[in-house]
JSON list of C-alpha atoms in Angstrom, two decimals:
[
{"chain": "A", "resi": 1, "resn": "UNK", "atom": "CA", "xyz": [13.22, 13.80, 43.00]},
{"chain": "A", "resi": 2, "resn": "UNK", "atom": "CA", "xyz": [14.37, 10.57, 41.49]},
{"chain": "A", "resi": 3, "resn": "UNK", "atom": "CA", "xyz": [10.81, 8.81, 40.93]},
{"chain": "A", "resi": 4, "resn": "UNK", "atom": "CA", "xyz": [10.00, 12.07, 38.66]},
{"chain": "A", "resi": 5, "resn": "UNK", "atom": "CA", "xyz": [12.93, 12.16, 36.73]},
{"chain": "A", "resi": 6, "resn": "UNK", "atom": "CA", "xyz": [11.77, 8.71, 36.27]},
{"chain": "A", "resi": 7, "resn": "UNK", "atom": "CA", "xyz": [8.03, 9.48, 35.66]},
{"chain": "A", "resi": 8, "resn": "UNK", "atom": "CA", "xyz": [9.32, 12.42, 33.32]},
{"chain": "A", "resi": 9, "resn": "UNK", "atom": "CA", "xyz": [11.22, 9.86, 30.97]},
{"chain": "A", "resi": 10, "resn": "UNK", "atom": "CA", "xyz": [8.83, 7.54, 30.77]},
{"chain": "A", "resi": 11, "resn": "UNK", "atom": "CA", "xyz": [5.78, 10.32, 30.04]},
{"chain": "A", "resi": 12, "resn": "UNK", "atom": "CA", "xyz": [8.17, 11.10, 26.82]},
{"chain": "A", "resi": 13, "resn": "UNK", "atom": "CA", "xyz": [9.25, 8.15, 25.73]},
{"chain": "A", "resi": 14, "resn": "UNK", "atom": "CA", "xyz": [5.21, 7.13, 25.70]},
{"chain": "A", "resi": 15, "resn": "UNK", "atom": "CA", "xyz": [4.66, 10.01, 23.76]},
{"chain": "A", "resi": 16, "resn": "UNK", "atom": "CA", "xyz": [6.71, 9.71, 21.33]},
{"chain": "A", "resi": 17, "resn": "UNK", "atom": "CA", "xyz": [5.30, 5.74, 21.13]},
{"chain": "A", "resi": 18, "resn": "UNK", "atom": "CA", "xyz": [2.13, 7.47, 20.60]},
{"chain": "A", "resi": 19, "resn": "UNK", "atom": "CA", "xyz": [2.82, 9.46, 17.91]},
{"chain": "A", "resi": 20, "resn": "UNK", "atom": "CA", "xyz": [4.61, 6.70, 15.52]},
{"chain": "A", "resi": 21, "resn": "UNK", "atom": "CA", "xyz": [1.76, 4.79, 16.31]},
{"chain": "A", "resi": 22, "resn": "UNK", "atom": "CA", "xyz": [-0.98, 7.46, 14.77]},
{"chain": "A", "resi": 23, "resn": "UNK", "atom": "CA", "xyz": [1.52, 7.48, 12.05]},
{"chain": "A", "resi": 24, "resn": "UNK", "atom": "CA", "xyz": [1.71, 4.32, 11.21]},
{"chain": "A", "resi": 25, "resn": "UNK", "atom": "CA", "xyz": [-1.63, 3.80, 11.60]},
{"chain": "A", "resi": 26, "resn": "UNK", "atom": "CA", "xyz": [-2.68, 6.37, 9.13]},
{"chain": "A", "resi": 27, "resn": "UNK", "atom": "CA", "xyz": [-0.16, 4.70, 6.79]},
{"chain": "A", "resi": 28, "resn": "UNK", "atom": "CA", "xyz": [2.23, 7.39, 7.02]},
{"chain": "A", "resi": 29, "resn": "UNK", "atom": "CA", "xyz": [5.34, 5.60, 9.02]},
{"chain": "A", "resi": 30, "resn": "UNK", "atom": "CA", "xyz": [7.76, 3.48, 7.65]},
{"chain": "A", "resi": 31, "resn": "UNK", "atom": "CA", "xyz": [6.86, -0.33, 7.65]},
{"chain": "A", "resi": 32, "resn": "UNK", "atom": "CA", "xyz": [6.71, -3.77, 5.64]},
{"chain": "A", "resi": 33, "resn": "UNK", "atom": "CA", "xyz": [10.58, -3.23, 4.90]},
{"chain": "A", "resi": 34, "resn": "UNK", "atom": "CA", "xyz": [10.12, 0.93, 3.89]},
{"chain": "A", "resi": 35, "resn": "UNK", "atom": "CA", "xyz": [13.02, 1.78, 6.38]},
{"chain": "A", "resi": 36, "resn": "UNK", "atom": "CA", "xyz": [13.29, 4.56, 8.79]},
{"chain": "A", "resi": 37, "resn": "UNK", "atom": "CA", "xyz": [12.26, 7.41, 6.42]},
{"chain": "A", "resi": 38, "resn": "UNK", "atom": "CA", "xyz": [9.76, 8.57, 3.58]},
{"chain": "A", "resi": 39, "resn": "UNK", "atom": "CA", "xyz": [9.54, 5.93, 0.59]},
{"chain": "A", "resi": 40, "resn": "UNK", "atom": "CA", "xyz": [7.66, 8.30, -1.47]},
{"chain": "A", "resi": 41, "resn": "UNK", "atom": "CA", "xyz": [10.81, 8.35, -3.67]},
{"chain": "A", "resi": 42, "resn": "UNK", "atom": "CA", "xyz": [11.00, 4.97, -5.06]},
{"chain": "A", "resi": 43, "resn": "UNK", "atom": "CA", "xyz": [7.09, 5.44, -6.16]},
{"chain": "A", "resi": 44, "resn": "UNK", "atom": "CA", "xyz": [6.59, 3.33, -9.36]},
{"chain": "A", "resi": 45, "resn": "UNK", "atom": "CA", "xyz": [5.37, 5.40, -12.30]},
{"chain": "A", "resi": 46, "resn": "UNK", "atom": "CA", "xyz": [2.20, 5.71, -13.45]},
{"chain": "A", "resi": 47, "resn": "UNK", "atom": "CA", "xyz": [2.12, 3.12, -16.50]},
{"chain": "A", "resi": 48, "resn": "UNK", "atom": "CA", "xyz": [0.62, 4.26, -19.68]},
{"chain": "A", "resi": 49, "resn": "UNK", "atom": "CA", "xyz": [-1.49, 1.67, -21.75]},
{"chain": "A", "resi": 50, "resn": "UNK", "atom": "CA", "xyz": [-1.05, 0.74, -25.18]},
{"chain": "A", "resi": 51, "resn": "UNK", "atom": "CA", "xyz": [-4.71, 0.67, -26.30]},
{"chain": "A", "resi": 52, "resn": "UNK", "atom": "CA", "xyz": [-7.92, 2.26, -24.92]},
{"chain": "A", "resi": 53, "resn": "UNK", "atom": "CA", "xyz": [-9.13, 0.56, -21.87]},
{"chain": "A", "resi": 54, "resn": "UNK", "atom": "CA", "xyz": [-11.15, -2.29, -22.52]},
{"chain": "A", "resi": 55, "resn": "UNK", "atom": "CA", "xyz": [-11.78, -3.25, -18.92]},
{"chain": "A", "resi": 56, "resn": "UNK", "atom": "CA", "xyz": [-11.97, -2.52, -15.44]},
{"chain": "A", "resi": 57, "resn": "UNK", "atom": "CA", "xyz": [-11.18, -4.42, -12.34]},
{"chain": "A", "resi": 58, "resn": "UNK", "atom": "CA", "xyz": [-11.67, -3.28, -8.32]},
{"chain": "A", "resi": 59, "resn": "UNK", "atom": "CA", "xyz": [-9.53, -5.39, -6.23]},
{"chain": "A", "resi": 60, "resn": "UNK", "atom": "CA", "xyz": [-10.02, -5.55, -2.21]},
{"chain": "A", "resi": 61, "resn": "UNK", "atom": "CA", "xyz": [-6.35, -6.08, -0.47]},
{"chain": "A", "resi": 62, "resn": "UNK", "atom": "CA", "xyz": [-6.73, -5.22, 3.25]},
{"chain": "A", "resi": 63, "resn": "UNK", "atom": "CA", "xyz": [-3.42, -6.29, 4.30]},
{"chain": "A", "resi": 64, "resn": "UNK", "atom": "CA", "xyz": [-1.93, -2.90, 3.27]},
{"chain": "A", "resi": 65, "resn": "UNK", "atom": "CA", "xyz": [-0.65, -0.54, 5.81]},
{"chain": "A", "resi": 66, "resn": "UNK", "atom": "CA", "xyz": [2.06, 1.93, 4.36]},
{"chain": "A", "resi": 67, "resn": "UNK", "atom": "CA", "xyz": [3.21, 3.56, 1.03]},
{"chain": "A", "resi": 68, "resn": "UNK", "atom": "CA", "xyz": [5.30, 0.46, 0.52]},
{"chain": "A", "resi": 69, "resn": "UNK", "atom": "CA", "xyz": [2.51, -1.79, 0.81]},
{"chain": "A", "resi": 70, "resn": "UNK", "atom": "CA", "xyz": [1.09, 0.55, -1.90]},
{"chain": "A", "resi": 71, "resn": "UNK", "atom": "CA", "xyz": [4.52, 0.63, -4.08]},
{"chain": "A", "resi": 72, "resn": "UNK", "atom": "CA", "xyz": [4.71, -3.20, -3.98]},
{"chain": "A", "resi": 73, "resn": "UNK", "atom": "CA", "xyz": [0.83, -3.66, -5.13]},
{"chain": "A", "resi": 74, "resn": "UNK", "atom": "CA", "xyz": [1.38, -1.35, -7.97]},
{"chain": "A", "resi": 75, "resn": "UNK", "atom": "CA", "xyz": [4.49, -2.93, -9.24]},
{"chain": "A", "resi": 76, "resn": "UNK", "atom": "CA", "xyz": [3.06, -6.38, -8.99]},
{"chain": "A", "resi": 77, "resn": "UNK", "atom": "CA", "xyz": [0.01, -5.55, -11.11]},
{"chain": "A", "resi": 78, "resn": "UNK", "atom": "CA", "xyz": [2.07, -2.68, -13.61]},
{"chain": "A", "resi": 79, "resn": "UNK", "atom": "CA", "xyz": [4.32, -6.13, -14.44]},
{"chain": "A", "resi": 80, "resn": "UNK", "atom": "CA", "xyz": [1.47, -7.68, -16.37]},
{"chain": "A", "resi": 81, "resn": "UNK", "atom": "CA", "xyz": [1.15, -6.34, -20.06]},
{"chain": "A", "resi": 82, "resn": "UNK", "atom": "CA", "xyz": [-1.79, -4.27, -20.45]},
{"chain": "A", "resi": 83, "resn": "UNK", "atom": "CA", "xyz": [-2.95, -3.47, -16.93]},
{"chain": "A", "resi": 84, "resn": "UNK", "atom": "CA", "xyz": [-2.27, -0.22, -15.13]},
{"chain": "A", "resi": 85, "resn": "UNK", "atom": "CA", "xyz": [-3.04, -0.18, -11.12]},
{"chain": "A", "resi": 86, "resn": "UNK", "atom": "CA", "xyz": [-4.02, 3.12, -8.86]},
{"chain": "A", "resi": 87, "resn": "UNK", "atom": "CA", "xyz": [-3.73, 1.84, -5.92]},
{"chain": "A", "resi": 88, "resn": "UNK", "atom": "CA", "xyz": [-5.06, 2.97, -2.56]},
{"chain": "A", "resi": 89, "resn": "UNK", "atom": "CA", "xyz": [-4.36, 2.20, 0.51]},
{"chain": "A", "resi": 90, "resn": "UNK", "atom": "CA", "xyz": [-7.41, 4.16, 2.14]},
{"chain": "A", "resi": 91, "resn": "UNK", "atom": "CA", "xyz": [-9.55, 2.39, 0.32]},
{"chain": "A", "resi": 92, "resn": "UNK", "atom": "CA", "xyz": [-7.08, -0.94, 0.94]},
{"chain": "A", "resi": 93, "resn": "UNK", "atom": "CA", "xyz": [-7.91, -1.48, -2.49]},
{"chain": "A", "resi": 94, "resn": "UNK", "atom": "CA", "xyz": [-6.48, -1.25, -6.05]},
{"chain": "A", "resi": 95, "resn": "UNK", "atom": "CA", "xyz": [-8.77, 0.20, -9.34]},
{"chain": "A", "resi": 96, "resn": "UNK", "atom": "CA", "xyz": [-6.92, -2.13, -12.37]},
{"chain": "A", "resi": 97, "resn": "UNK", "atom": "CA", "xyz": [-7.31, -0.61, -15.99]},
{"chain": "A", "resi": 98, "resn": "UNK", "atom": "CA", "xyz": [-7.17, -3.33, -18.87]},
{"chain": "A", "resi": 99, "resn": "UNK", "atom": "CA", "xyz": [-6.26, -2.74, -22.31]},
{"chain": "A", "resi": 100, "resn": "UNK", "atom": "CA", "xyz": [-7.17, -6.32, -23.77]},
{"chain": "A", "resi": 101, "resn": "UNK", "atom": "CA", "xyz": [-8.00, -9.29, -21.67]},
{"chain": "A", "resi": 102, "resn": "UNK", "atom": "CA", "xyz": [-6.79, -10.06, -18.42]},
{"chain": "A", "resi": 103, "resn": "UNK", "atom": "CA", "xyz": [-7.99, -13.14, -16.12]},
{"chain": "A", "resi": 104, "resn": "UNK", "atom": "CA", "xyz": [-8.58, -12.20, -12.85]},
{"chain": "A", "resi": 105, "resn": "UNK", "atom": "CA", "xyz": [-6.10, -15.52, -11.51]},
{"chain": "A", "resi": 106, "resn": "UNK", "atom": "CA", "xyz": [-3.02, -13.45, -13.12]},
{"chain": "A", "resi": 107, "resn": "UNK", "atom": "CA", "xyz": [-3.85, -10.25, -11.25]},
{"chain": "A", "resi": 108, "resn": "UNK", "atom": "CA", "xyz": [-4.67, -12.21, -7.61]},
{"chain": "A", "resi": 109, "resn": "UNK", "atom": "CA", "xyz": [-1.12, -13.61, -8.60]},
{"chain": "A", "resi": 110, "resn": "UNK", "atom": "CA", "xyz": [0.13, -10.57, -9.48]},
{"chain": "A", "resi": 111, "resn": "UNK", "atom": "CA", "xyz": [-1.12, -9.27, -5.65]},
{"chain": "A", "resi": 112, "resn": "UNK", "atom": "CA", "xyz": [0.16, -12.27, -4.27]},
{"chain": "A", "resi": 113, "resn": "UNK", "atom": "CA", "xyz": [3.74, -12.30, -5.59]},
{"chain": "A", "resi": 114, "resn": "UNK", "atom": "CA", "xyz": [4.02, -9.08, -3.65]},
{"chain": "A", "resi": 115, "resn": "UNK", "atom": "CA", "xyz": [3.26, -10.73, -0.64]},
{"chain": "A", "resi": 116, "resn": "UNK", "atom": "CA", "xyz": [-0.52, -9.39, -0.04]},
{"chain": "A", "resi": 117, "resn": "UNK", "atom": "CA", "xyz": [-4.05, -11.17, -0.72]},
{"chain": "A", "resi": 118, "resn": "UNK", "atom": "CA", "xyz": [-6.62, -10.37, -2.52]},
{"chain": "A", "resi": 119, "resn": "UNK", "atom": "CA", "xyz": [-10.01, -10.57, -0.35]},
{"chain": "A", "resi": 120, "resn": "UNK", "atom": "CA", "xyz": [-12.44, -9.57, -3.68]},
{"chain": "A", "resi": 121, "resn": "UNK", "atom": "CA", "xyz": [-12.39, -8.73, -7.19]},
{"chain": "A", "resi": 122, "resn": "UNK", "atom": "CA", "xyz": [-14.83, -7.55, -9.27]}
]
């Protein structure tokens, strides 16, 4: 009676390991400092350029693995004047709009100041 009471617990407790795994997995868990629930609501907002875009920039960052990830990304590349990221983190990768001239160093900097590396840009 004792060993499955013991078997029981342990069936549930690996089941529920399970599941915040697939979670966080799929990105949807709370990691890289997001805390124990949804971080959806400090999302930065969607910056607005000054001009019409002028260029275009993919950037590869597979170190991402939550919405936090994603949050810091964006606000890293939104704090340079006249870019505007959508990031993904299917994709592990963020699509940069340009409204005058950007070098590429200040948005792999940008990436990098939120603690995340850039594997490509083009």
């Amino acid at each position: 009676m004792v060993n499955g009471i013991i078997i029981l617990i342990l069936v549930v407790l690996l089941c529920f390991g399970i599941k915040s795994s697939i979670k966080h997995f799929k990105g949807e868990g709370a990691c890289c400092g997001g805390g124990s629930g949804s971080v959806k609501s400090r999302k930065p907002k969607k910056k607005k350029l000054d001009g019409p875009v002028t260029g275009h920039y993919t950037l590869r960052i597979p170190g991402m693995h939550c919405q936090n990830c994603v949050n810091s990304v964006t606000r890293g590349i939104n704090s340079i004047d006249g870019a505007s990221a959508k990031v993904s983190l299917r994709k592990k990768s963020a699509e940069v709009s340009c409204d005058r001239d950007i070098d590429k160093a200040d948005l792999i900097r940008a990436v990098e100041s939120a603690g995340f590396e850039v594997e490509s840009i083009s």
